[in-house]
Amino acid sequence: MAKSLYCPQKCKARCGRAGVKNRCIKYCGICCAECKCVPSGAYGNKHQCPCYRNKVSSKGKPKCP
């Protein structure tokens, strides 16, 4: 799979059931670009990607969906 398609495809799957899809896809894309991975499934599984799991916002909340 081409690297340029990895993040959009993984984030589309990750955010498929999100209430606010555009925001989910935006933050997932930021996290994916920095971490080079996205956990599988629509929720949870963050143990698969520690970088993605450990990113926090300026308020100390999880940054990545």
XYZ file of N, CA, C and O in Angstrom, residues 1-3 11 13-15 17 22-23 25 28-30 33-35 39 43-44 48-49 51 53 55 58 60-62:
116
model
N 0.850 -1.187 0.000
C 0.000 0.000 0.000
C 0.888 1.241 0.000
O 1.845 1.327 0.742
N 0.544 2.188 -0.833
C 1.312 3.429 -0.892
C 1.199 4.171 0.433
O 0.138 4.216 1.038
N 2.306 4.740 0.856
C 2.335 5.425 2.149
C 1.340 6.595 2.191
O 0.740 6.861 3.221
N -7.618 6.033 8.969
C -8.436 6.977 9.732
C -9.902 6.891 9.334
O -10.782 7.043 10.179
N -11.433 4.199 8.474
C -11.920 3.012 9.185
C -12.048 3.310 10.680
O -13.038 2.942 11.317
N -11.047 3.988 11.241
C -11.044 4.286 12.679
C -12.223 5.186 13.061
O -12.798 5.054 14.123
N -12.560 6.123 12.192
C -13.584 7.130 12.502
C -14.939 6.815 11.881
O -15.835 7.660 11.894
N -17.504 5.219 12.809
C -18.691 5.317 13.663
C -18.654 6.528 14.580
O -19.456 6.633 15.495
N -15.619 14.477 10.828
C -14.589 15.382 10.312
C -13.514 15.666 11.351
O -12.326 15.668 11.040
N -13.924 15.897 12.581
C -12.957 16.169 13.644
C -12.137 14.912 13.951
O -10.932 14.984 14.136
N -11.434 12.413 11.928
C -10.504 12.172 10.829
C -9.349 13.177 10.872
O -8.199 12.818 10.627
N -7.086 12.113 13.855
C -6.495 10.821 13.519
C -5.381 11.028 12.492
O -4.300 10.448 12.615
N -5.622 11.872 11.501
C -4.611 12.146 10.469
C -3.357 12.776 11.044
O -2.244 12.421 10.666
N -3.531 13.721 11.976
C -2.381 14.357 12.629
C -1.579 13.309 13.393
O -0.351 13.234 13.280
N 0.199 10.800 11.030
C 1.378 11.383 10.382
C 2.579 11.406 11.331
O 3.706 11.142 10.923
N 2.320 11.700 12.613
C 3.408 11.763 13.589
C 3.845 10.382 14.060
O 5.027 10.151 14.285
N 2.890 9.471 14.218
C 3.186 8.153 14.810
C 3.410 7.054 13.784
O 3.919 5.991 14.119
N -4.304 2.494 15.502
C -4.810 1.238 16.054
C -5.972 0.692 15.228
O -6.718 1.454 14.627
N -12.579 1.762 17.968
C -12.370 2.294 19.313
C -11.416 1.361 20.057
O -11.389 0.167 19.797
N -10.651 1.925 20.967
C -9.752 1.098 21.770
C -8.556 0.599 20.975
O -8.156 1.205 19.984
N -1.767 -1.119 20.535
C -1.095 -1.472 19.280
C -0.169 -0.362 18.794
O 0.704 -0.599 17.972
N -0.372 0.847 19.289
C 0.399 1.995 18.818
C 0.667 2.935 19.991
O -0.075 3.887 20.210
N 2.734 5.361 20.583
C 2.872 6.785 20.247
C 1.491 7.414 20.133
O 1.221 8.478 20.687
N -1.329 6.312 21.382
C -1.981 6.249 22.693
C -1.500 7.358 23.622
O -2.282 7.928 24.371
N -0.199 10.410 23.010
C -0.344 11.818 22.637
C -1.482 12.442 23.433
O -2.564 11.876 23.522
N -3.312 19.899 24.947
C -2.777 20.868 25.908
C -3.526 20.800 27.251
O -3.015 21.241 28.265
N -4.329 17.919 28.590
C -3.980 16.642 29.201
C -4.907 15.491 28.849
O -4.800 14.418 29.397
N -5.805 15.716 27.899
C -6.722 14.657 27.469
C -6.138 13.954 26.246
O -5.347 14.543 25.527
N -6.554 12.708 25.987
C -6.045 12.006 24.806
C -6.318 12.805 23.533
O -7.423 13.294 23.321
